[in-house]
Amino acid sequence: MKNKSNLFAHLKSDFASGLVVFLVALPLCLGIAMASGAPLFSGIIAGVVGGIVVGYFSSSSLSVSGPAAGLTAIVLTAITDLGAFDVFLTAVFIAGLIQLILGFAKAGSISNYFPTNVIEGMLAGIGIIIILKQLPHAFGYDKDFEGDQAFLQNDGGNTFTALFDIFNYLQLGAIVITLISMSILIAWDKVPFLKRMKLIPGALIAVVLGVVLNEIFMILGSKLAIGNEHLVSLPIPSTFQEFKSIIVTPNFAAVTNTKVWIVAFTIAIVASIETLLSIEAADRMDVQKRYTDTNIELKAQGIGNVVSSLLGGLPLTSVIVRTSANSNSGAKSKMSTIIHGFLLLVSVLAIPFVLNKIPLATLSAVLILVGYKLAKPSTFIHFWNKGKYQFIPFIATLLAVVFLDLLKGVALGIFISIIFVLKGNLKRAYNFRKENYESGDVIHIDLAQEVSFLNKAAIKQTLNDIPEKSKVIIDAKDTVYIAHDILDLIHEFKTIKAVDKKIKVKLKGFKDAYELENSDDSNNHVTFEHYYDAAKRVMVKKPIGDEIDF
């Protein structure tokens, strides 16, 4: 489908998904701020800025930005080392400027070199982490903060020991509300007449019912009543002066402090990498297969961090959990992200006392289902069937993300993928030249002997630049190996983008194992000049004789 420039084109579905993301984001913003040793409202401010400001400037249709769990350790250490939160905000301001520079320097193109199996492994790993971390909340054991993704915990335990600790802290009311909430969410996806109620998300019904049930339990004096320690805990300013003190501004006098610059560069690099990973994941989740300009995204993140720091907010990145919730809730455009930011802003100003009645058990049910959709068994089966060269990087990334952290997991997956590619490249040689094509030509793209994920950026650009109403033949008869990423690109181009742009596509020479249907044009004949493109690792042929009958 074509991208909609009108932000209000899908307001019904975007408002519903924005509401779900808001419900998920609220406790995560608070939890990450608490874990970072920062004022609680700094997390909310970052969430609001990530939704409204970054959402507006971003070119991503699904990505949601806000405070990130991956930065908690960096933020906690930095605030301690710098000695004051306002000095830390100066580092965040500088980090935003660095991200702007990275965007203008086109550093975002690095995301094209993240292999699909590594991205999918990262998503599945995040899904498993969400499930493991939310299970304690589902049973009423709320010791860990919302948004915690670390395997090792500060108390010396780990994710698995926390699961065993559940049995010592069972809260029957939380279990009842979790089960009811999960039943509603599943029914909303499965029951036909409920599926048609797109304007009202199942997550909202689950949250409202969870609040009402707990209020009834408390009125009746039931043992099922959930105490305040198991509810959302948003600070409520009692006076205007208290509210005014929430806004902390950077101390720019600290700009000459060397430590401030070290923290700024650390935040800028880590936040940018996490953003690029999340954007690549968001594009993979997009059913319309729209591609995000990652250089624009870095600029948007830079602007977001500058604004967040000026208002007293935490550093932010594009975040996978909220992005996944956005995608799963049926978001169509970035309006969903902007709406979630406005809902955060309005709710914390107008109805904080209502939000503080939401049971964490209800929100855990929402997140557990998000986690399941990220780590579905079918994903594991898919990569297993693709063979060891796809499955090993996938499963290695997944395990490293769960037991180490996101960046280490992705680094390991890419490292293994590169080893496999280098092993293949030792056996194969290449020879290519360049040629330009014009609208109306019959464009022949002959894939090289081996096409790896390293060729993803160039082939994506080649396919993206093909003019409307062109005629294209993609030939793989001489190809020994085609990476799964490239097959996905070709399939998405043929079935979605080519249809949108009225491009006629024929595929030749693709092996049955590639699961791409070949077109039969064996009776066609044409004479070609041959041109090769070394940068793109594809051979482009331009017809100089007969036309091919499409």
Coordinates of C-alpha atoms in Angstrom, one line a residue:
M1 CA 0.0 0.0 0.0
K2 CA 1.1 3.6 -0.5
N3 CA 2.1 5.7 2.4
K4 CA -0.5 8.1 3.6
S5 CA 0.7 11.6 4.1
N6 CA -2.5 12.6 5.9
L7 CA -1.9 11.8 9.6
F8 CA -5.7 11.6 10.1
A9 CA -6.3 9.0 7.4
H10 CA -6.5 6.1 9.8
L11 CA -7.7 7.9 13.0
K12 CA -10.0 5.1 14.2
S13 CA -7.3 2.3 14.2
D14 CA -4.5 4.7 15.2
F15 CA -6.5 6.1 18.2
A16 CA -7.2 2.5 19.4
S17 CA -3.6 1.4 19.1
G18 CA -2.4 4.7 20.7
L19 CA -4.6 4.0 23.7
V20 CA -3.1 0.5 24.1
V21 CA 0.5 1.9 23.8
F22 CA -0.4 4.6 26.4
L23 CA -1.5 1.9 28.9
V24 CA 1.7 -0.1 28.3
A25 CA 4.0 2.9 28.3
L26 CA 2.7 4.5 31.6
P27 CA 4.2 1.9 34.0
L28 CA 7.3 1.4 31.9
C29 CA 8.1 5.2 32.0
L30 CA 7.7 5.2 35.7
G31 CA 9.6 1.9 36.3
I32 CA 12.6 2.9 34.1
A33 CA 12.8 6.3 35.8
M34 CA 12.8 4.6 39.2
A35 CA 15.5 2.1 38.1
S36 CA 17.6 5.0 36.7
G37 CA 17.7 6.8 40.0
A38 CA 15.9 9.8 38.4
P39 CA 12.8 11.7 39.4
L40 CA 9.7 9.6 38.5
F41 CA 8.2 12.4 36.3
S42 CA 11.4 12.4 34.2
G43 CA 10.3 9.1 32.7
I44 CA 6.8 10.5 31.9
I45 CA 8.3 13.6 30.3
A46 CA 10.5 11.4 28.1
G47 CA 7.5 9.3 27.2
V48 CA 5.5 12.5 26.2
V49 CA 8.4 13.9 24.2
G50 CA 9.0 10.5 22.6
G51 CA 5.4 10.3 21.5
I52 CA 4.6 13.8 20.4
V53 CA 8.0 15.3 19.3
V54 CA 9.8 12.3 18.0
G55 CA 6.5 10.9 16.6
Y56 CA 6.0 14.0 14.6
F57 CA 9.5 14.3 13.1
S58 CA 10.1 10.5 12.6
S59 CA 9.4 8.9 9.2
S60 CA 8.5 5.6 10.8
S61 CA 4.9 4.5 10.8
L62 CA 5.0 2.2 13.8
S63 CA 8.0 3.1 15.9
V64 CA 7.4 4.4 19.4
S65 CA 10.0 6.3 21.4
G66 CA 10.5 6.8 25.1
P67 CA 12.8 6.0 28.0
A68 CA 14.6 2.7 27.4
A69 CA 15.5 -0.1 29.8
G70 CA 18.8 -0.5 27.9
L71 CA 19.9 2.9 29.2
T72 CA 19.0 2.5 32.9
A73 CA 22.5 1.3 34.0
I74 CA 24.2 4.1 32.0
V75 CA 21.8 6.7 33.4
L76 CA 22.1 5.5 37.0
T77 CA 25.9 5.5 36.9
A78 CA 26.0 8.9 35.1
I79 CA 23.7 10.6 37.7
T80 CA 25.9 9.2 40.5
D81 CA 29.2 10.2 38.8
L82 CA 28.1 13.7 37.8
G83 CA 26.6 14.4 41.2
A84 CA 23.4 16.2 40.1
F85 CA 20.4 15.5 37.8
D86 CA 20.6 18.9 36.1
V87 CA 24.3 18.2 35.2
F88 CA 23.2 14.9 33.7
L89 CA 20.5 16.7 31.7
T90 CA 23.3 18.7 30.1
A91 CA 24.9 15.4 28.9
V92 CA 21.5 14.4 27.4
F93 CA 21.2 17.7 25.6
I94 CA 24.7 17.2 24.0
A95 CA 23.8 13.6 23.2
G96 CA 20.8 14.9 21.2
L97 CA 23.0 17.3 19.3
I98 CA 25.4 14.4 18.5
Q99 CA 22.5 12.3 17.2
L100 CA 21.5 15.2 14.9
I101 CA 25.1 15.3 13.5
L102 CA 24.9 11.5 13.0
G103 CA 21.6 11.9 11.1
F104 CA 23.1 14.6 8.8
A105 CA 26.2 12.4 8.3
K106 CA 23.8 9.6 7.1
A107 CA 25.0 7.2 9.8
G108 CA 21.6 5.6 9.9
S109 CA 22.4 3.5 6.8
I110 CA 24.2 1.0 9.1
S111 CA 20.8 -0.5 9.9
N112 CA 20.7 -2.0 6.4
Y113 CA 23.4 -4.4 7.5
F114 CA 21.4 -6.0 10.3
P115 CA 20.4 -9.5 9.0
T116 CA 16.8 -10.5 9.2
N117 CA 17.4 -13.6 11.2
V118 CA 19.3 -11.6 13.8
I119 CA 16.5 -9.0 14.0
E120 CA 13.9 -11.8 14.4
G121 CA 16.1 -13.4 17.0
M122 CA 16.3 -10.2 18.9
L123 CA 12.5 -9.8 18.8
A124 CA 11.9 -13.4 19.9
G125 CA 14.4 -12.8 22.7
I126 CA 12.6 -9.6 23.8
G127 CA 9.4 -11.5 23.7
I128 CA 10.7 -14.2 26.0
I129 CA 12.1 -11.6 28.4
I130 CA 8.7 -9.8 28.5
I131 CA 6.9 -13.1 29.3
L132 CA 9.4 -14.1 32.0
K133 CA 9.5 -10.6 33.6
Q134 CA 5.7 -10.2 33.6
L135 CA 4.8 -13.5 35.1
P136 CA 5.7 -12.4 38.6
H137 CA 3.5 -9.3 38.2
A138 CA 0.7 -11.5 36.9
F139 CA 0.8 -13.4 40.2
G140 CA 1.1 -10.3 42.4
Y141 CA 4.8 -10.3 43.0
D142 CA 5.9 -6.8 42.1
K143 CA 9.4 -6.6 43.4
D144 CA 11.1 -5.8 40.1
F145 CA 10.3 -2.5 38.3
E146 CA 8.2 -2.5 35.2
G147 CA 10.5 -2.4 32.2
D148 CA 13.3 -4.5 33.7
Q149 CA 15.0 -6.6 31.0
A150 CA 18.2 -7.6 32.8
F151 CA 18.7 -11.3 33.5
L152 CA 20.9 -10.6 36.6
Q153 CA 19.2 -8.6 39.3
N154 CA 20.6 -6.3 41.9
D155 CA 19.6 -8.6 44.8
G156 CA 21.9 -11.3 43.5
G157 CA 19.1 -13.3 41.9
N158 CA 18.1 -13.6 38.3
T159 CA 15.0 -13.9 36.1
F160 CA 14.5 -17.6 36.9
T161 CA 14.9 -17.2 40.7
A162 CA 12.3 -14.5 40.6
L163 CA 9.9 -17.0 39.0
F164 CA 10.4 -19.4 41.9
D165 CA 9.9 -16.6 44.4
I166 CA 6.4 -16.1 43.0
F167 CA 5.2 -19.0 45.1
N168 CA 6.1 -17.2 48.3
Y169 CA 4.2 -14.0 47.3
L170 CA 1.0 -15.3 45.6
Q171 CA -1.8 -12.7 45.5
L172 CA -5.1 -14.3 44.6
G173 CA -6.8 -11.1 43.6
A174 CA -3.9 -10.4 41.1
I175 CA -4.2 -13.9 39.7
V176 CA -8.0 -13.5 39.2
I177 CA -7.6 -10.2 37.5
T178 CA -4.8 -11.5 35.3
L179 CA -6.8 -14.5 34.1
I180 CA -9.9 -12.3 33.4
S181 CA -7.8 -9.7 31.6
M182 CA -6.1 -12.4 29.5
S183 CA -9.4 -14.0 28.6
I184 CA -10.8 -10.6 27.4
L185 CA -7.7 -9.9 25.3
I186 CA -7.7 -13.4 23.7
A187 CA -11.5 -13.1 23.0
W188 CA -11.0 -9.7 21.4
D189 CA -8.6 -11.3 18.9
K190 CA -10.6 -14.5 18.3
V191 CA -14.4 -13.8 18.6
P192 CA -15.6 -12.4 15.2
F193 CA -18.1 -9.8 16.5
L194 CA -15.5 -8.5 19.1
K195 CA -12.8 -8.3 16.4
R196 CA -15.0 -5.8 14.5
M197 CA -15.0 -3.4 17.4
K198 CA -11.7 -1.9 16.4
L199 CA -12.4 1.5 17.9
I200 CA -12.4 0.0 21.4
P201 CA -9.2 -2.0 22.1
G202 CA -9.5 -5.1 24.2
A203 CA -6.7 -3.8 26.5
L204 CA -8.9 -0.8 27.5
I205 CA -11.8 -3.1 28.4
A206 CA -9.4 -5.3 30.4
V207 CA -7.9 -2.3 32.3
V208 CA -11.4 -0.8 33.1
L209 CA -12.7 -4.2 34.3
G210 CA -9.5 -4.8 36.3
V211 CA -10.0 -1.4 38.1
V212 CA -13.7 -2.0 38.7
L213 CA -13.2 -5.5 40.0
N214 CA -10.5 -4.4 42.5
E215 CA -12.7 -1.5 43.6
I216 CA -15.5 -4.0 44.3
F217 CA -13.1 -6.3 46.2
M218 CA -12.1 -3.3 48.4
I219 CA -15.7 -2.2 49.1
L220 CA -16.6 -5.8 50.1
G221 CA -13.5 -6.1 52.2
S222 CA -12.5 -9.2 50.3
K223 CA -9.1 -10.9 50.6
L224 CA -8.9 -10.6 46.8
A225 CA -8.5 -6.8 47.1
I226 CA -5.1 -5.7 45.6
G227 CA -3.1 -3.2 47.7
N228 CA -1.4 0.0 46.5
E229 CA 1.9 -1.8 46.2
H230 CA 0.4 -3.8 43.3
L231 CA -1.1 -0.8 41.4
V232 CA 0.3 1.8 39.1
S233 CA 2.0 4.4 41.3
L234 CA 2.1 7.9 39.7
P235 CA 3.2 10.8 41.9
I236 CA 0.5 13.4 42.3
P237 CA 1.6 17.0 43.0
S238 CA -0.6 18.6 45.7
T239 CA 0.3 22.2 45.0
F240 CA 1.3 24.3 42.0
Q241 CA 4.7 24.8 43.5
E242 CA 5.2 21.0 43.7
F243 CA 4.2 20.7 40.0
K244 CA 6.5 23.5 39.1
S245 CA 9.5 21.8 40.8
I246 CA 9.0 18.8 38.5
I247 CA 10.5 20.7 35.5
V248 CA 14.3 20.6 35.9
T249 CA 16.5 22.3 33.3
P250 CA 20.0 21.4 32.3
N251 CA 22.9 23.1 34.1
F252 CA 24.8 24.4 31.1
A253 CA 27.7 25.6 33.3
A254 CA 28.7 22.0 33.4
V255 CA 29.4 22.0 29.6
T256 CA 33.2 22.2 30.2
N257 CA 33.1 19.1 32.4
T258 CA 34.9 16.3 30.6
K259 CA 32.7 13.7 32.3
V260 CA 29.6 15.3 30.8
W261 CA 31.0 14.8 27.3
I262 CA 31.9 11.2 28.0
V263 CA 28.4 10.5 29.2
A264 CA 26.9 12.4 26.2
F265 CA 28.9 10.3 23.6
T266 CA 28.0 7.1 25.5
I267 CA 24.2 7.9 25.5
A268 CA 24.3 9.1 21.9
I269 CA 26.0 5.9 20.6
V270 CA 24.0 3.4 22.6
A271 CA 20.7 5.2 22.1
S272 CA 21.3 5.5 18.3
I273 CA 22.2 1.8 18.0
E274 CA 19.1 0.7 20.0
T275 CA 17.0 3.1 17.8
L276 CA 18.3 1.6 14.6
L277 CA 17.7 -1.9 15.8
S278 CA 14.1 -1.0 16.9
I279 CA 13.4 0.7 13.5
E280 CA 14.6 -2.3 11.6
A281 CA 12.4 -4.5 13.8
A282 CA 9.4 -2.1 13.3
D283 CA 9.8 -2.3 9.5
R284 CA 9.8 -6.1 9.8
M285 CA 6.5 -5.9 11.7
D286 CA 4.9 -3.5 9.2
V287 CA 2.3 -5.4 7.2
Q288 CA 2.5 -2.7 4.5
K289 CA 6.3 -3.2 4.3
R290 CA 7.2 0.5 4.4
Y291 CA 10.8 1.4 4.8
T292 CA 11.9 4.0 7.3
D293 CA 14.6 6.6 6.5
T294 CA 16.9 5.8 9.4
N295 CA 18.9 9.1 8.9
I296 CA 15.6 11.1 9.4
E297 CA 15.0 8.9 12.5
L298 CA 18.4 9.7 14.0
K299 CA 17.6 13.4 13.5
A300 CA 14.2 12.9 15.1
Q301 CA 15.8 11.2 18.1
G302 CA 18.3 14.0 18.4
I303 CA 15.5 16.6 18.5
G304 CA 13.6 14.5 21.0
N305 CA 16.6 14.2 23.4
V306 CA 17.3 17.9 23.1
V307 CA 13.6 18.7 24.0
S308 CA 13.5 16.0 26.7
S309 CA 16.6 17.4 28.4
L310 CA 15.3 20.9 28.4
L311 CA 12.1 19.8 30.1
G312 CA 13.8 17.5 32.7
G313 CA 13.2 14.2 30.9
L314 CA 15.3 11.0 30.6
P315 CA 17.2 10.2 27.4
L316 CA 15.0 8.3 24.9
T317 CA 15.3 5.9 22.1
S318 CA 12.9 4.0 19.8
V319 CA 11.8 1.1 22.0
I320 CA 10.8 -2.4 20.9
V321 CA 8.2 -3.3 23.6
R322 CA 6.0 -0.3 22.9
T323 CA 6.6 -0.5 19.1
S324 CA 5.5 -4.2 19.2
A325 CA 2.4 -3.3 21.2
N326 CA 1.7 -0.6 18.6
S327 CA 2.0 -3.0 15.7
N328 CA 0.0 -5.7 17.4
S329 CA -2.8 -3.2 18.2
G330 CA -3.3 -2.4 14.5
A331 CA -1.6 1.0 14.1
K332 CA -1.6 2.3 10.5
S333 CA 0.5 5.4 10.8
K334 CA 2.7 7.4 13.2
M335 CA -0.5 9.2 14.4
S336 CA -0.8 6.3 16.9
T337 CA 2.6 7.2 18.5
I338 CA 1.6 10.9 18.7
I339 CA -1.8 10.1 20.3
H340 CA -0.1 7.9 22.9
G341 CA 2.2 10.9 23.8
F342 CA -0.8 13.2 24.2
L343 CA -2.7 10.7 26.3
L344 CA 0.3 10.4 28.6
L345 CA 0.5 14.2 28.9
V346 CA -3.3 14.7 29.5
S347 CA -3.7 11.8 31.9
V348 CA -0.8 12.6 34.2
L349 CA -2.1 16.2 34.5
A350 CA -5.8 15.6 34.7
I351 CA -6.5 12.1 36.1
P352 CA -3.4 10.7 37.9
F353 CA -5.6 9.5 40.8
V354 CA -7.6 7.3 38.3
L355 CA -4.4 5.9 36.8
N356 CA -3.2 4.9 40.2
K357 CA -6.1 2.5 40.5
I358 CA -4.8 0.3 37.5
P359 CA -3.6 -3.1 38.7
L360 CA -0.2 -4.1 37.4
A361 CA -1.7 -7.6 36.9
T362 CA -3.9 -6.3 34.1
L363 CA -1.0 -4.6 32.4
S364 CA 1.1 -7.8 32.7
A365 CA -1.6 -9.7 30.8
V366 CA -1.4 -7.2 27.9
L367 CA 2.4 -7.5 27.9
I368 CA 2.5 -11.3 28.1
L369 CA 0.4 -11.5 24.9
V370 CA 2.7 -8.9 23.3
G371 CA 5.6 -11.2 24.3
Y372 CA 4.0 -14.3 22.9
K373 CA 3.4 -12.6 19.5
L374 CA 7.1 -11.7 19.4
A375 CA 8.2 -15.3 20.2
K376 CA 5.6 -17.4 18.5
P377 CA 6.6 -21.1 18.0
S378 CA 6.0 -20.6 14.3
T379 CA 9.0 -18.2 14.2
F380 CA 11.3 -20.9 15.6
I381 CA 9.9 -23.5 13.1
H382 CA 10.3 -21.0 10.2
F383 CA 14.0 -20.5 10.9
W384 CA 14.6 -24.2 11.6
N385 CA 13.2 -25.0 8.2
K386 CA 15.5 -22.4 6.6
G387 CA 18.6 -24.4 7.6
K388 CA 21.5 -24.0 10.0
Y389 CA 22.9 -20.9 8.3
Q390 CA 19.6 -19.1 9.2
F391 CA 18.8 -20.9 12.5
I392 CA 22.1 -20.7 14.3
P393 CA 22.4 -16.8 14.2
F394 CA 18.7 -16.6 15.1
I395 CA 18.9 -18.8 18.1
A396 CA 22.3 -17.4 19.2
T397 CA 20.9 -13.9 19.1
L398 CA 17.8 -14.9 21.0
L399 CA 19.8 -16.6 23.8
A400 CA 22.3 -13.8 24.2
V401 CA 19.5 -11.2 24.3
V402 CA 17.8 -13.2 27.1
F403 CA 20.9 -14.0 29.2
L404 CA 23.1 -11.0 28.4
D405 CA 21.5 -7.9 26.9
L406 CA 20.1 -6.6 23.6
L407 CA 23.3 -5.1 22.1
K408 CA 25.5 -8.1 23.0
G409 CA 22.9 -10.4 21.6
V410 CA 22.7 -8.6 18.2
A411 CA 26.5 -8.3 18.1
L412 CA 26.9 -12.0 18.5
G413 CA 24.3 -12.8 15.9
I414 CA 25.9 -10.5 13.4
F415 CA 29.3 -11.9 14.2
I416 CA 28.1 -15.5 13.5
S417 CA 26.4 -14.3 10.3
I418 CA 29.5 -12.7 9.0
I419 CA 31.5 -15.8 9.7
F420 CA 29.1 -17.8 7.6
V421 CA 29.2 -15.2 4.8
L422 CA 33.0 -15.0 4.8
K423 CA 33.1 -18.8 4.7
G424 CA 31.0 -18.7 1.6
N425 CA 32.9 -15.9 0.0
L426 CA 36.2 -17.8 0.2
K427 CA 34.7 -20.2 -2.4
R428 CA 33.2 -17.6 -4.8
A429 CA 34.5 -14.7 -6.9
Y430 CA 32.6 -11.7 -8.4
N431 CA 32.9 -9.3 -11.3
F432 CA 30.5 -6.4 -11.8
R433 CA 30.0 -3.1 -13.7
K434 CA 27.5 -0.3 -13.6
E435 CA 24.6 0.9 -15.7
N436 CA 21.8 3.5 -15.4
Y437 CA 18.2 2.7 -16.4
E438 CA 15.3 5.0 -17.4
S439 CA 11.6 4.9 -17.0
G440 CA 9.8 2.6 -19.5
D441 CA 12.8 0.3 -20.1
V442 CA 12.6 -3.5 -19.6
I443 CA 14.9 -3.8 -16.7
H444 CA 16.8 -7.1 -16.2
I445 CA 18.3 -7.7 -12.8
D446 CA 20.6 -10.8 -12.8
L447 CA 21.5 -11.8 -9.3
A448 CA 25.2 -12.6 -8.7
Q449 CA 26.6 -16.1 -7.8
E450 CA 26.1 -15.4 -4.1
V451 CA 23.8 -12.7 -2.6
S452 CA 24.2 -12.2 1.1
F453 CA 22.6 -10.0 3.7
L454 CA 25.6 -7.6 3.1
N455 CA 23.9 -6.8 -0.3
K456 CA 20.6 -6.0 1.4
A457 CA 21.1 -2.2 1.3
A458 CA 22.0 -2.0 -2.3
I459 CA 19.3 -4.3 -3.6
K460 CA 16.7 -2.6 -1.4
Q461 CA 17.7 0.7 -3.0
T462 CA 17.7 -0.8 -6.5
L463 CA 14.2 -2.1 -6.1
N464 CA 13.0 1.1 -4.4
D465 CA 14.3 3.3 -7.2
I466 CA 12.6 1.4 -10.1
P467 CA 10.2 3.8 -11.7
E468 CA 6.4 3.3 -11.8
K469 CA 4.9 1.2 -14.6
S470 CA 8.3 -0.4 -15.4
K471 CA 8.8 -4.0 -16.6
V472 CA 11.3 -5.9 -14.5
I473 CA 12.9 -9.4 -14.9
I474 CA 14.8 -10.7 -11.8
D475 CA 16.9 -13.7 -12.9
A476 CA 18.6 -16.1 -10.4
K477 CA 19.6 -18.8 -12.7
D478 CA 23.3 -18.3 -12.0
T479 CA 22.9 -17.9 -8.3
V480 CA 24.2 -20.5 -5.9
Y481 CA 23.1 -18.8 -2.6
I482 CA 20.6 -16.1 -1.8
A483 CA 20.2 -14.9 1.7
H484 CA 16.8 -15.1 3.3
D485 CA 16.8 -11.3 3.7
I486 CA 17.1 -10.9 -0.1
L487 CA 14.3 -13.4 -0.8
D488 CA 12.1 -11.5 1.6
L489 CA 12.9 -8.2 -0.2
I490 CA 12.1 -9.7 -3.6
H491 CA 8.9 -11.3 -2.3
E492 CA 7.7 -8.1 -0.7
F493 CA 8.7 -6.1 -3.8
K494 CA 6.8 -8.4 -6.1
T495 CA 3.6 -8.7 -4.0
I496 CA 3.3 -5.3 -2.4
K497 CA 5.5 -2.5 -3.7
A498 CA 5.4 -3.5 -7.4
V499 CA 1.6 -3.7 -7.2
D500 CA 1.4 -0.2 -5.7
K501 CA 3.7 1.2 -8.4
K502 CA 2.1 -0.8 -11.2
I503 CA 5.4 -2.5 -12.0
K504 CA 5.3 -5.8 -13.9
V505 CA 7.6 -8.3 -12.4
K506 CA 8.9 -11.7 -13.7
L507 CA 11.1 -14.0 -11.7
K508 CA 13.4 -16.5 -13.4
G509 CA 15.7 -19.3 -12.2
F510 CA 14.7 -19.3 -8.6
K511 CA 15.1 -22.7 -6.9
D512 CA 12.0 -24.4 -5.4
A513 CA 13.5 -24.1 -2.0
Y514 CA 13.4 -20.3 -2.2
E515 CA 9.5 -20.5 -2.3
L516 CA 9.3 -17.8 -5.0
E517 CA 7.1 -18.6 -8.0
N518 CA 9.0 -18.3 -11.3
S519 CA 7.3 -16.7 -14.3
D520 CA 7.5 -18.6 -17.6
D521 CA 8.9 -16.5 -20.4
S522 CA 11.0 -19.1 -22.1
N523 CA 9.7 -18.2 -25.5
N524 CA 10.9 -14.6 -25.2
H525 CA 14.1 -13.5 -26.8
V526 CA 16.0 -10.2 -26.6
T527 CA 19.6 -8.9 -27.2
F528 CA 21.3 -7.1 -24.3
E529 CA 24.2 -4.9 -23.6
H530 CA 25.6 -6.1 -20.3
Y531 CA 26.4 -3.8 -17.4
Y532 CA 27.5 -4.8 -14.0
D533 CA 27.2 -2.9 -10.6
A534 CA 29.9 -3.8 -8.1
A535 CA 28.3 -1.8 -5.3
K536 CA 25.0 -3.5 -5.8
R537 CA 26.2 -7.0 -6.5
V538 CA 23.6 -7.4 -9.2
M539 CA 23.9 -7.3 -13.0
V540 CA 21.5 -4.9 -14.7
K541 CA 20.8 -5.5 -18.4
K542 CA 19.2 -3.0 -20.7
P543 CA 17.4 -4.2 -23.9
I544 CA 18.6 -2.8 -27.2
G545 CA 16.5 -5.1 -29.4
D546 CA 13.1 -6.8 -29.2
E547 CA 10.5 -5.9 -26.6
I548 CA 9.6 -8.7 -24.1
D549 CA 5.9 -9.5 -23.9
F550 CA 4.7 -9.0 -20.4

